[in-house]
Short mmCIF file of N, CA and C in Angstrom, two decimals:
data_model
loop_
_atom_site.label_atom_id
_atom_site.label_comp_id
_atom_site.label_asym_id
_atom_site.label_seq_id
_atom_site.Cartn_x
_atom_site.Cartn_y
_atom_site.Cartn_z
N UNK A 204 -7.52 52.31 59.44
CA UNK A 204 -7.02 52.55 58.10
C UNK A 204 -5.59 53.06 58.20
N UNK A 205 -4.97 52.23 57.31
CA UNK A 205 -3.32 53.16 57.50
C UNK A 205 -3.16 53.87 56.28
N UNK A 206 -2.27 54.86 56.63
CA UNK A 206 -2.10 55.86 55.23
C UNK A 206 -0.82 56.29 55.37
N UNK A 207 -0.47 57.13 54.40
CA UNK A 207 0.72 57.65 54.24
C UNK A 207 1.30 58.08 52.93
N UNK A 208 2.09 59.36 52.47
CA UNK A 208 2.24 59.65 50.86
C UNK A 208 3.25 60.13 50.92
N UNK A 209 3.65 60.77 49.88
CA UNK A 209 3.98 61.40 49.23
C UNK A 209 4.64 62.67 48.18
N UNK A 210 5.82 63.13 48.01
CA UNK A 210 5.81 64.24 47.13
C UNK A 210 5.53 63.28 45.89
N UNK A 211 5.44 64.18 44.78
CA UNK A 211 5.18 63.51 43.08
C UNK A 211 6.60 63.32 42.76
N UNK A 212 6.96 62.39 42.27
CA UNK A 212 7.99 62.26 40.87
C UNK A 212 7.14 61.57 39.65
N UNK A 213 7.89 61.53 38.74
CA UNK A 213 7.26 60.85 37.63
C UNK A 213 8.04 59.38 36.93
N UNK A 214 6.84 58.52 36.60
CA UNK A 214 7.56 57.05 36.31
C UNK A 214 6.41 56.80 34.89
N UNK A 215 6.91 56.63 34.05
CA UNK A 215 6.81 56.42 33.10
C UNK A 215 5.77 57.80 32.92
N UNK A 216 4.35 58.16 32.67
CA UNK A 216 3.51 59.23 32.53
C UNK A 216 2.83 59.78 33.71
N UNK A 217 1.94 58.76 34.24
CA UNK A 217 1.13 58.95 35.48
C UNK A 217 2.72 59.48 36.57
N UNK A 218 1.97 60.56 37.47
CA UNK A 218 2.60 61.11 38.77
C UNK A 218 2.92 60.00 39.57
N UNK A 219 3.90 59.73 40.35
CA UNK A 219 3.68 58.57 41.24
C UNK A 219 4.96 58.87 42.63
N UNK A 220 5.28 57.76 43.45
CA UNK A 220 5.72 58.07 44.95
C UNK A 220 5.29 58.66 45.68
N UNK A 221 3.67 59.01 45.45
CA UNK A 221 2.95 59.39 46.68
C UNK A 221 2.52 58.04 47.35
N UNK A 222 1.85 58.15 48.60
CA UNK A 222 1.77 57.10 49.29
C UNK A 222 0.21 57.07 49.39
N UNK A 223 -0.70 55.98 48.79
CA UNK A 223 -2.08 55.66 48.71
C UNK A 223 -2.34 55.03 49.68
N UNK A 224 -3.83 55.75 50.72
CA UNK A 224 -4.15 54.78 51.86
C UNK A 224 -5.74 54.61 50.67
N UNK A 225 -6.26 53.32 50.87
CA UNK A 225 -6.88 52.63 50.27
C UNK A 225 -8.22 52.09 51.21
N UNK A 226 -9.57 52.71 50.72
CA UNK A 226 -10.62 51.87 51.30
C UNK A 226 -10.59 51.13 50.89
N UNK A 227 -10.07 49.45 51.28
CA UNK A 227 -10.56 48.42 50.66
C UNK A 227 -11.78 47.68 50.29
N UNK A 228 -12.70 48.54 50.94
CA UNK A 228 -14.15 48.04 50.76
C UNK A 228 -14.08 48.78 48.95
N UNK A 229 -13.96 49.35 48.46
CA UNK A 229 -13.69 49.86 47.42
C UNK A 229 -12.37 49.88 46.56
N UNK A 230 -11.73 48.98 47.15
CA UNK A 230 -10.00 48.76 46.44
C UNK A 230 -10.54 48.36 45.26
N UNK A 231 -9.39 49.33 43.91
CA UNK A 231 -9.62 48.77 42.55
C UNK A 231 -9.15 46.97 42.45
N UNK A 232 -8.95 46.42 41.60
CA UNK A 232 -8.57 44.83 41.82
C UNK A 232 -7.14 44.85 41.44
N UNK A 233 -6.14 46.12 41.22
CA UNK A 233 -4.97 45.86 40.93
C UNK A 233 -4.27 45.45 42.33
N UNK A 234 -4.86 45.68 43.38
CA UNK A 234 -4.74 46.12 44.83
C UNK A 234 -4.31 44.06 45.19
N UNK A 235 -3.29 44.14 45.86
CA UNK A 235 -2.42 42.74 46.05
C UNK A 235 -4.11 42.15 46.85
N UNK A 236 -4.82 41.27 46.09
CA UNK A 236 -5.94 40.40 46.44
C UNK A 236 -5.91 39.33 47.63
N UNK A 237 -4.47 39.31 48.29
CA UNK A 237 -4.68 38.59 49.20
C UNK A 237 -4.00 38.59 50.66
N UNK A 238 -3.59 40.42 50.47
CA UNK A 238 -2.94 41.03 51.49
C UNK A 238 -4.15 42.27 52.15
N UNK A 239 -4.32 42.26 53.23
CA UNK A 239 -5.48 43.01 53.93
C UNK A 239 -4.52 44.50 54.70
N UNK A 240 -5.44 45.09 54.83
CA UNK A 240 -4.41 46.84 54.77
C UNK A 240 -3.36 46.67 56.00
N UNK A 241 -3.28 45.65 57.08
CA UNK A 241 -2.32 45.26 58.01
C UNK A 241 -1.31 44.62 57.54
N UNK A 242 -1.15 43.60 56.75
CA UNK A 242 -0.02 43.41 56.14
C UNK A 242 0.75 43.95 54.80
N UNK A 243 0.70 45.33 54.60
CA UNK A 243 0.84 45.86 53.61
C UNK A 243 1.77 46.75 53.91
N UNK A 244 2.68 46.68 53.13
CA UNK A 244 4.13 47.52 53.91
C UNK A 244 3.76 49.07 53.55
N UNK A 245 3.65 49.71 54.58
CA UNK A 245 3.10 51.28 54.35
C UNK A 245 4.28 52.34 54.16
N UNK A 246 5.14 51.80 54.20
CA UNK A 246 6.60 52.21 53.88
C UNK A 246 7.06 52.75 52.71
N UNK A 247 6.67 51.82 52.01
CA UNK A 247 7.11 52.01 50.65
C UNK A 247 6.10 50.79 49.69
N UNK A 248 5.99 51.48 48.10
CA UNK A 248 4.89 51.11 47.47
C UNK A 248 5.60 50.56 45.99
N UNK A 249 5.66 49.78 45.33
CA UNK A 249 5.94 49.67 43.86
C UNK A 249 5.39 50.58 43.28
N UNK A 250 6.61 51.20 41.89
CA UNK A 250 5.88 52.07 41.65
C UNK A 250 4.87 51.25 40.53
N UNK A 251 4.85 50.29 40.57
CA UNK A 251 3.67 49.76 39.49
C UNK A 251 2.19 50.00 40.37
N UNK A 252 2.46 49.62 41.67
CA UNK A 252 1.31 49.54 42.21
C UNK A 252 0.44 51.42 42.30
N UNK A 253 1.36 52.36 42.11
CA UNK A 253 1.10 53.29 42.40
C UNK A 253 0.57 53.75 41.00
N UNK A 254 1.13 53.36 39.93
CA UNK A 254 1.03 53.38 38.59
C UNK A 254 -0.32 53.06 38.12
N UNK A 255 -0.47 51.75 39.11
CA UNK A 255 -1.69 51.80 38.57
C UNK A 255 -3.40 51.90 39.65
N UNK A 256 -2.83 52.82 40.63
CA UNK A 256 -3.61 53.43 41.13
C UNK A 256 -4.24 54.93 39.98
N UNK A 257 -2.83 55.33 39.76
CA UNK A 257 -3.47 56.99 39.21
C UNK A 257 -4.08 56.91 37.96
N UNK A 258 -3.89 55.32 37.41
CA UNK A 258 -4.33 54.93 35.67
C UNK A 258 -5.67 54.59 36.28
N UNK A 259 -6.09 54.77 37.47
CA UNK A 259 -7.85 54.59 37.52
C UNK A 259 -8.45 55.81 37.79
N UNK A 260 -8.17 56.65 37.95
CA UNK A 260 -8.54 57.88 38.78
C UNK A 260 -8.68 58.92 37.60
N UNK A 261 -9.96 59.69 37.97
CA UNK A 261 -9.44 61.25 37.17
C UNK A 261 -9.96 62.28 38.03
N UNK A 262 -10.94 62.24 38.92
CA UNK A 262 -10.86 63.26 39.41
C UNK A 262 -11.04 63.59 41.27
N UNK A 263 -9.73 64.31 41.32
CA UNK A 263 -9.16 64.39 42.56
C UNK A 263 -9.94 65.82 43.23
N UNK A 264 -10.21 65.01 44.58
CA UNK A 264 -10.45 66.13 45.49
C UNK A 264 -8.96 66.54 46.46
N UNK A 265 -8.34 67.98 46.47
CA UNK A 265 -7.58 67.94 47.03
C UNK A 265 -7.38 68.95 48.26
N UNK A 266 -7.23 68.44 49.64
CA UNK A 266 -8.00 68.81 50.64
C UNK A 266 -6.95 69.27 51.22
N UNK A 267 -6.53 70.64 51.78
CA UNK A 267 -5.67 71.24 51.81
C UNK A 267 -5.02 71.93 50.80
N UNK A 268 -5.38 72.25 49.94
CA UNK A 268 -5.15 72.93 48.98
C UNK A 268 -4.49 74.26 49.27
N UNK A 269 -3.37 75.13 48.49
CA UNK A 269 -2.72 76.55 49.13
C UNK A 269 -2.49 76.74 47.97
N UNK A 270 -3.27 78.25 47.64
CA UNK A 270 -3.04 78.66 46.16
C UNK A 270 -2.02 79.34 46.44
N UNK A 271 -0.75 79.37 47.56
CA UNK A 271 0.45 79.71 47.17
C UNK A 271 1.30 79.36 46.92
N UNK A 272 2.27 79.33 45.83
CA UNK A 272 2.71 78.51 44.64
C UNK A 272 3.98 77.93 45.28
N UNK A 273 4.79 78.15 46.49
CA UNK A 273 5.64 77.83 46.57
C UNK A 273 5.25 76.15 47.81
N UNK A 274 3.85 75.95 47.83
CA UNK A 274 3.38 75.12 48.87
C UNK A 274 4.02 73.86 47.85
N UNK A 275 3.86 72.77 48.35
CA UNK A 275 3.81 71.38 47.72
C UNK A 275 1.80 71.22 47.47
N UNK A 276 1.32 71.37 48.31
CA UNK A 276 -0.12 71.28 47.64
C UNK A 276 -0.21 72.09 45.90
N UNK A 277 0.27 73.77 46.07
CA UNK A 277 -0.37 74.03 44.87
C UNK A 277 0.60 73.52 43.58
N UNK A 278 2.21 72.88 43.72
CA UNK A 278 2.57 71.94 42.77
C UNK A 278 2.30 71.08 42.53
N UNK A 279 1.41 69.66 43.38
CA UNK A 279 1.03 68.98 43.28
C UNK A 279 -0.49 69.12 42.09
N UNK A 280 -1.19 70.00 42.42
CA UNK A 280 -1.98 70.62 41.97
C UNK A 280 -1.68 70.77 40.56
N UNK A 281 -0.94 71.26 40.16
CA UNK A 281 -0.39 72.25 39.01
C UNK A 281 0.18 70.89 38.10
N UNK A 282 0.99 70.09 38.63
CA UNK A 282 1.36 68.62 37.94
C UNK A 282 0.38 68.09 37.78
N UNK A 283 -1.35 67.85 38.97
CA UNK A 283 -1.89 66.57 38.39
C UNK A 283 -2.63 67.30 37.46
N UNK A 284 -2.91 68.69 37.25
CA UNK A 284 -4.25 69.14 36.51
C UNK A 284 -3.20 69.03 34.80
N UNK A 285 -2.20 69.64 35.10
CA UNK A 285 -0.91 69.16 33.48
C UNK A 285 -1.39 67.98 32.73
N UNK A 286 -1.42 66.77 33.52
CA UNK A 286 -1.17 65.54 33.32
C UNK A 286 -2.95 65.15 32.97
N UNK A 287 -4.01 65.97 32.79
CA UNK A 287 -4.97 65.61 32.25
C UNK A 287 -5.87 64.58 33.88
N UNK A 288 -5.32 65.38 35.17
CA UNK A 288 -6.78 64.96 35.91
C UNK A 288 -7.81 66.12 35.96
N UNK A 289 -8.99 65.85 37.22
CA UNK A 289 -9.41 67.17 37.16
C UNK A 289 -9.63 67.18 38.83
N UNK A 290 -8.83 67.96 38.63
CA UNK A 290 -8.41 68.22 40.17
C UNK A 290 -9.05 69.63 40.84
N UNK A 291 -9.63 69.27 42.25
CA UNK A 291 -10.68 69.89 42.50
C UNK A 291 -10.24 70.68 44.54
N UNK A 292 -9.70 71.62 44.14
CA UNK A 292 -9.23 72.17 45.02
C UNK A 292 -10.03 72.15 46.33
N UNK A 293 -9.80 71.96 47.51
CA UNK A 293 -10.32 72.03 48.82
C UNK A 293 -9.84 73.23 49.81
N UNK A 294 -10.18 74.09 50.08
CA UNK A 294 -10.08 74.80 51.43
C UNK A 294 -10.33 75.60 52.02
N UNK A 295 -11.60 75.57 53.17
CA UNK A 295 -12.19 76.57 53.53
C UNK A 295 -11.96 78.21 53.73
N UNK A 296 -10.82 78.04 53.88
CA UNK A 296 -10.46 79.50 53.97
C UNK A 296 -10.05 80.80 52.68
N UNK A 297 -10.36 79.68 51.14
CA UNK A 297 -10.11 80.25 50.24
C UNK A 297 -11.78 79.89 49.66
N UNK A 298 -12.29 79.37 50.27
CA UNK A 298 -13.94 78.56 49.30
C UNK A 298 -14.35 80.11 48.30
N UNK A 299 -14.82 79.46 47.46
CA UNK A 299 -15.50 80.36 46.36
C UNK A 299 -14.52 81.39 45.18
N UNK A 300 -13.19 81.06 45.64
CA UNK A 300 -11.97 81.51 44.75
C UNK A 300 -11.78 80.66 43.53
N UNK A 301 -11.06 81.12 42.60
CA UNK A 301 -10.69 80.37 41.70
C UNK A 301 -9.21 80.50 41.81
N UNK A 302 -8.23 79.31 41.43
CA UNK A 302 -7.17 79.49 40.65
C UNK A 302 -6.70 78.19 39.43
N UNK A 303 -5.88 78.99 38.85
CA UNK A 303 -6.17 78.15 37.70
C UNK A 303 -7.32 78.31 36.10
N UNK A 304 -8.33 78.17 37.27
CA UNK A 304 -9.35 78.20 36.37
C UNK A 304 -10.18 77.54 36.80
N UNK A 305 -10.10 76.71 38.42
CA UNK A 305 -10.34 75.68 39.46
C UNK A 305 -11.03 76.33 40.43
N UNK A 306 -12.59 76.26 40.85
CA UNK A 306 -13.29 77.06 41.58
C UNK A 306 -12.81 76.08 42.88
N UNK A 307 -12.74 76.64 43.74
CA UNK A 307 -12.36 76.44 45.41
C UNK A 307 -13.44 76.43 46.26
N UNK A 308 -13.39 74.85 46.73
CA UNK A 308 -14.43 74.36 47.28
C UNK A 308 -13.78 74.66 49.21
N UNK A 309 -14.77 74.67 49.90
CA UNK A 309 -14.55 74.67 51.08
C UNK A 309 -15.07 73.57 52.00
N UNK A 310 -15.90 72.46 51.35
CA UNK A 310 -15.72 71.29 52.03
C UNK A 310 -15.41 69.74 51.19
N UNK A 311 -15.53 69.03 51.19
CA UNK A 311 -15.28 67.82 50.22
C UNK A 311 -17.35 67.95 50.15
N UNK A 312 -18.11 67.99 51.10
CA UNK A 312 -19.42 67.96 51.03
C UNK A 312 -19.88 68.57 49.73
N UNK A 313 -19.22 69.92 49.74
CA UNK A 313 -19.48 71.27 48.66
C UNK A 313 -19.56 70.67 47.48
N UNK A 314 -18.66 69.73 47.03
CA UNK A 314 -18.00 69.53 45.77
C UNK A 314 -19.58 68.91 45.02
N UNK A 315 -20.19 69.21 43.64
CA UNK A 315 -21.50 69.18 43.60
C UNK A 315 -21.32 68.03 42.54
N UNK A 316 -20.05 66.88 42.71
CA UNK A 316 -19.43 65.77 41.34
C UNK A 316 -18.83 64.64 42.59
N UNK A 317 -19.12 63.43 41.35
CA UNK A 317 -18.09 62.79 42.42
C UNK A 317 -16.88 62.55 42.16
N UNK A 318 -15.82 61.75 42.93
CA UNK A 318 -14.44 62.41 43.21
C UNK A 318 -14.14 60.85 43.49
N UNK A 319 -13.10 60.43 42.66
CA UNK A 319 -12.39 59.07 42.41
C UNK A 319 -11.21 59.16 43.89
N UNK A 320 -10.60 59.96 43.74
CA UNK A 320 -9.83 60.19 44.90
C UNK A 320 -9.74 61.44 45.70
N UNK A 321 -9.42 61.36 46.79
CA UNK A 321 -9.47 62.44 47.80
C UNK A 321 -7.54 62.63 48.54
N UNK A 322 -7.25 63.49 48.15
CA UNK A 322 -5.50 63.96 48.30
C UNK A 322 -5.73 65.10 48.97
N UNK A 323 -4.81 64.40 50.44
CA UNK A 323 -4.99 65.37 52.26
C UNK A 323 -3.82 66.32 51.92
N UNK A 324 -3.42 67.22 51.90
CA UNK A 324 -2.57 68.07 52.29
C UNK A 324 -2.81 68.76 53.32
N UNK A 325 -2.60 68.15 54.55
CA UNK A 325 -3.41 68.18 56.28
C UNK A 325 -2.11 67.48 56.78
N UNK A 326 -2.01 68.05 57.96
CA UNK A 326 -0.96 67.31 58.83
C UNK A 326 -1.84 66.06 59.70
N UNK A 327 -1.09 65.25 60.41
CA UNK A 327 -1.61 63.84 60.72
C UNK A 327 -2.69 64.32 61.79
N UNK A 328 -2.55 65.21 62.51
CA UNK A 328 -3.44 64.97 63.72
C UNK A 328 -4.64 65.62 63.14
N UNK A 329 -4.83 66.35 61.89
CA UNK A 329 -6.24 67.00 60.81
C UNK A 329 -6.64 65.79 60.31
N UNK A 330 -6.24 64.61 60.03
CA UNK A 330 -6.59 63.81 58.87
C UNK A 330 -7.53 63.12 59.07
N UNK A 331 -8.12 62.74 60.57
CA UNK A 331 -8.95 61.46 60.87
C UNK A 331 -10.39 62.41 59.64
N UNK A 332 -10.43 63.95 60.13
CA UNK A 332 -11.77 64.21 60.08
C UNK A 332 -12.18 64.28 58.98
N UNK A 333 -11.10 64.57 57.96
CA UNK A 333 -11.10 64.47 56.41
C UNK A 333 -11.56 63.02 56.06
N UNK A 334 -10.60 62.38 56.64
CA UNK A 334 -11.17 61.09 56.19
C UNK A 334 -12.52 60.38 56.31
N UNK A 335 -13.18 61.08 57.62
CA UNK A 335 -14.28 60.39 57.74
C UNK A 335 -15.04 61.56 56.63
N UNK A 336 -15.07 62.45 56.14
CA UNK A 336 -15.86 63.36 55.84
C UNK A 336 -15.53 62.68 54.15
N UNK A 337 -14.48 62.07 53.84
CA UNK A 337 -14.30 61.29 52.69
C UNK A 337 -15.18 59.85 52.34
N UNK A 338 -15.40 58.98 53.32
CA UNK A 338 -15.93 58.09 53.76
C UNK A 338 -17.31 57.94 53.26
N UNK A 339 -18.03 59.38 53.48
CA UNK A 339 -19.05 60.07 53.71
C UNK A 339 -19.88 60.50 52.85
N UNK A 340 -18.77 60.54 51.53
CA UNK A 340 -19.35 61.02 50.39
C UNK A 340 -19.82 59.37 49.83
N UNK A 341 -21.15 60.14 48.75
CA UNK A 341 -21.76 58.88 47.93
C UNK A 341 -21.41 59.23 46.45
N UNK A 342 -21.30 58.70 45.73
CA UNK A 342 -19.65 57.21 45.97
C UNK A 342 -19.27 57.91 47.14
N UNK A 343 -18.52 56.95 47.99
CA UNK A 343 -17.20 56.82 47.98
C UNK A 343 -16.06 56.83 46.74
N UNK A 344 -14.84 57.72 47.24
CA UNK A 344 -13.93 57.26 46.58
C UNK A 344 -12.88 56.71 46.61
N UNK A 345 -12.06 56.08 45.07
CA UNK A 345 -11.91 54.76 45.44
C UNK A 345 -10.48 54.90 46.56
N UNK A 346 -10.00 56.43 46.64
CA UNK A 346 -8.75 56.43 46.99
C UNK A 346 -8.45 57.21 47.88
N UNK A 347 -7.67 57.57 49.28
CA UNK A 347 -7.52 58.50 49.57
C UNK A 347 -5.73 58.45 49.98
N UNK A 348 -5.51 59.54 50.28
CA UNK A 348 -4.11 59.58 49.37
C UNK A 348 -3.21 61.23 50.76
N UNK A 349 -2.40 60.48 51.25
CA UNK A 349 -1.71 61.63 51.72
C UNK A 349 -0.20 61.74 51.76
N UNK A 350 0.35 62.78 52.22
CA UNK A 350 2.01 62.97 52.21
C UNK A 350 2.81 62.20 52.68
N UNK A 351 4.19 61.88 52.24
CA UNK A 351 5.00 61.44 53.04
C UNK A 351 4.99 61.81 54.19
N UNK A 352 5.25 60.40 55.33
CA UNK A 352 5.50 61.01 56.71
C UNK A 352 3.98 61.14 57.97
N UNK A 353 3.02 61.44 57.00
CA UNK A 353 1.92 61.58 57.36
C UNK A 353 0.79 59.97 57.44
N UNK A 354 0.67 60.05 59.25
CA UNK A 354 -0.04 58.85 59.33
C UNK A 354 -1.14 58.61 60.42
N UNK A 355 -1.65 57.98 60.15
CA UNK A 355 -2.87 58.64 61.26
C UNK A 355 -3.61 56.97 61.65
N UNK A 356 -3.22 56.21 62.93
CA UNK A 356 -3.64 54.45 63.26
C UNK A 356 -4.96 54.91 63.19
N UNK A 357 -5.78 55.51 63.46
CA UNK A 357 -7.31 55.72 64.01
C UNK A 357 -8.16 55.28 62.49
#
């Protein structure tokens, strides 16, 4: 699976210029139908295509989560919950906290809903395990989603 994201800017309403890695066993159908996740420039994304990733989604698991405000997780956070998702904080070392108003889960397992997308705020060499632990959940969801810069071949 290749991946790779993101900080937020905004293009037209939906958040977008994060970088979506995509189970295609579960790709929505906006997803280019006749390009397979190897020929897909992981570089850089239209922002239509990204546009209309987040116009399917509402509720985000976000894994790495730092309820300290100056992180890019808890802005990211703070923009998608604005923008009407429901974004569902991840991280063991805060589990059973609230902020926001957002109870703090400590595994993606924990989360007792299911979860359209899953957003790593994990550095590359953390990500395989998230991902499989994303994989894992029933649903699946349809998206998983990490930072610029951040990439993980496995």
């Amino acid at each position: 699976m290749h991946a790779k994201a993101a900080c937020l800017r905004q293009v037209a309403s939906p958040p977008v210029n994060a970088r979506p890695a995509l189970s295609f066993a579960r790709a929505p159908d906006y997803v280019a139908k006749n390009l397979g996740p190897d020929e897909m420039n992981h570089d850089s994304y239209p922002d239509s295509y990204i546009r209309g990733i987040l116009n399917t989604v509402k509720t985000i698991a976000m894994v790495g989560f730092s309820p300290k405000e100056n992180r890019p997780s808890y802005f990211a956070f703070k923009y998608l919950s604005e923008r009407g998702y429901r974004v569902i904080p991840v991280n063991p070392g805060q589990a059973g906290k609230s902020v926001l108003g957002h109870k703090i889960y400590g595994s993606l397992a924990d989360i007792p809903e299911p979860v359209d997308m899953v957003d790593i705020f994990r550095a590359s060499e953390h990500v395989l395990p998230v991902v499989k632990q994303a994989l894992a959940l029933t649903p699946k969801p349809q998206v998983i989603w990490m930072q610029l810069t951040i990439r993980n071949e496995e």
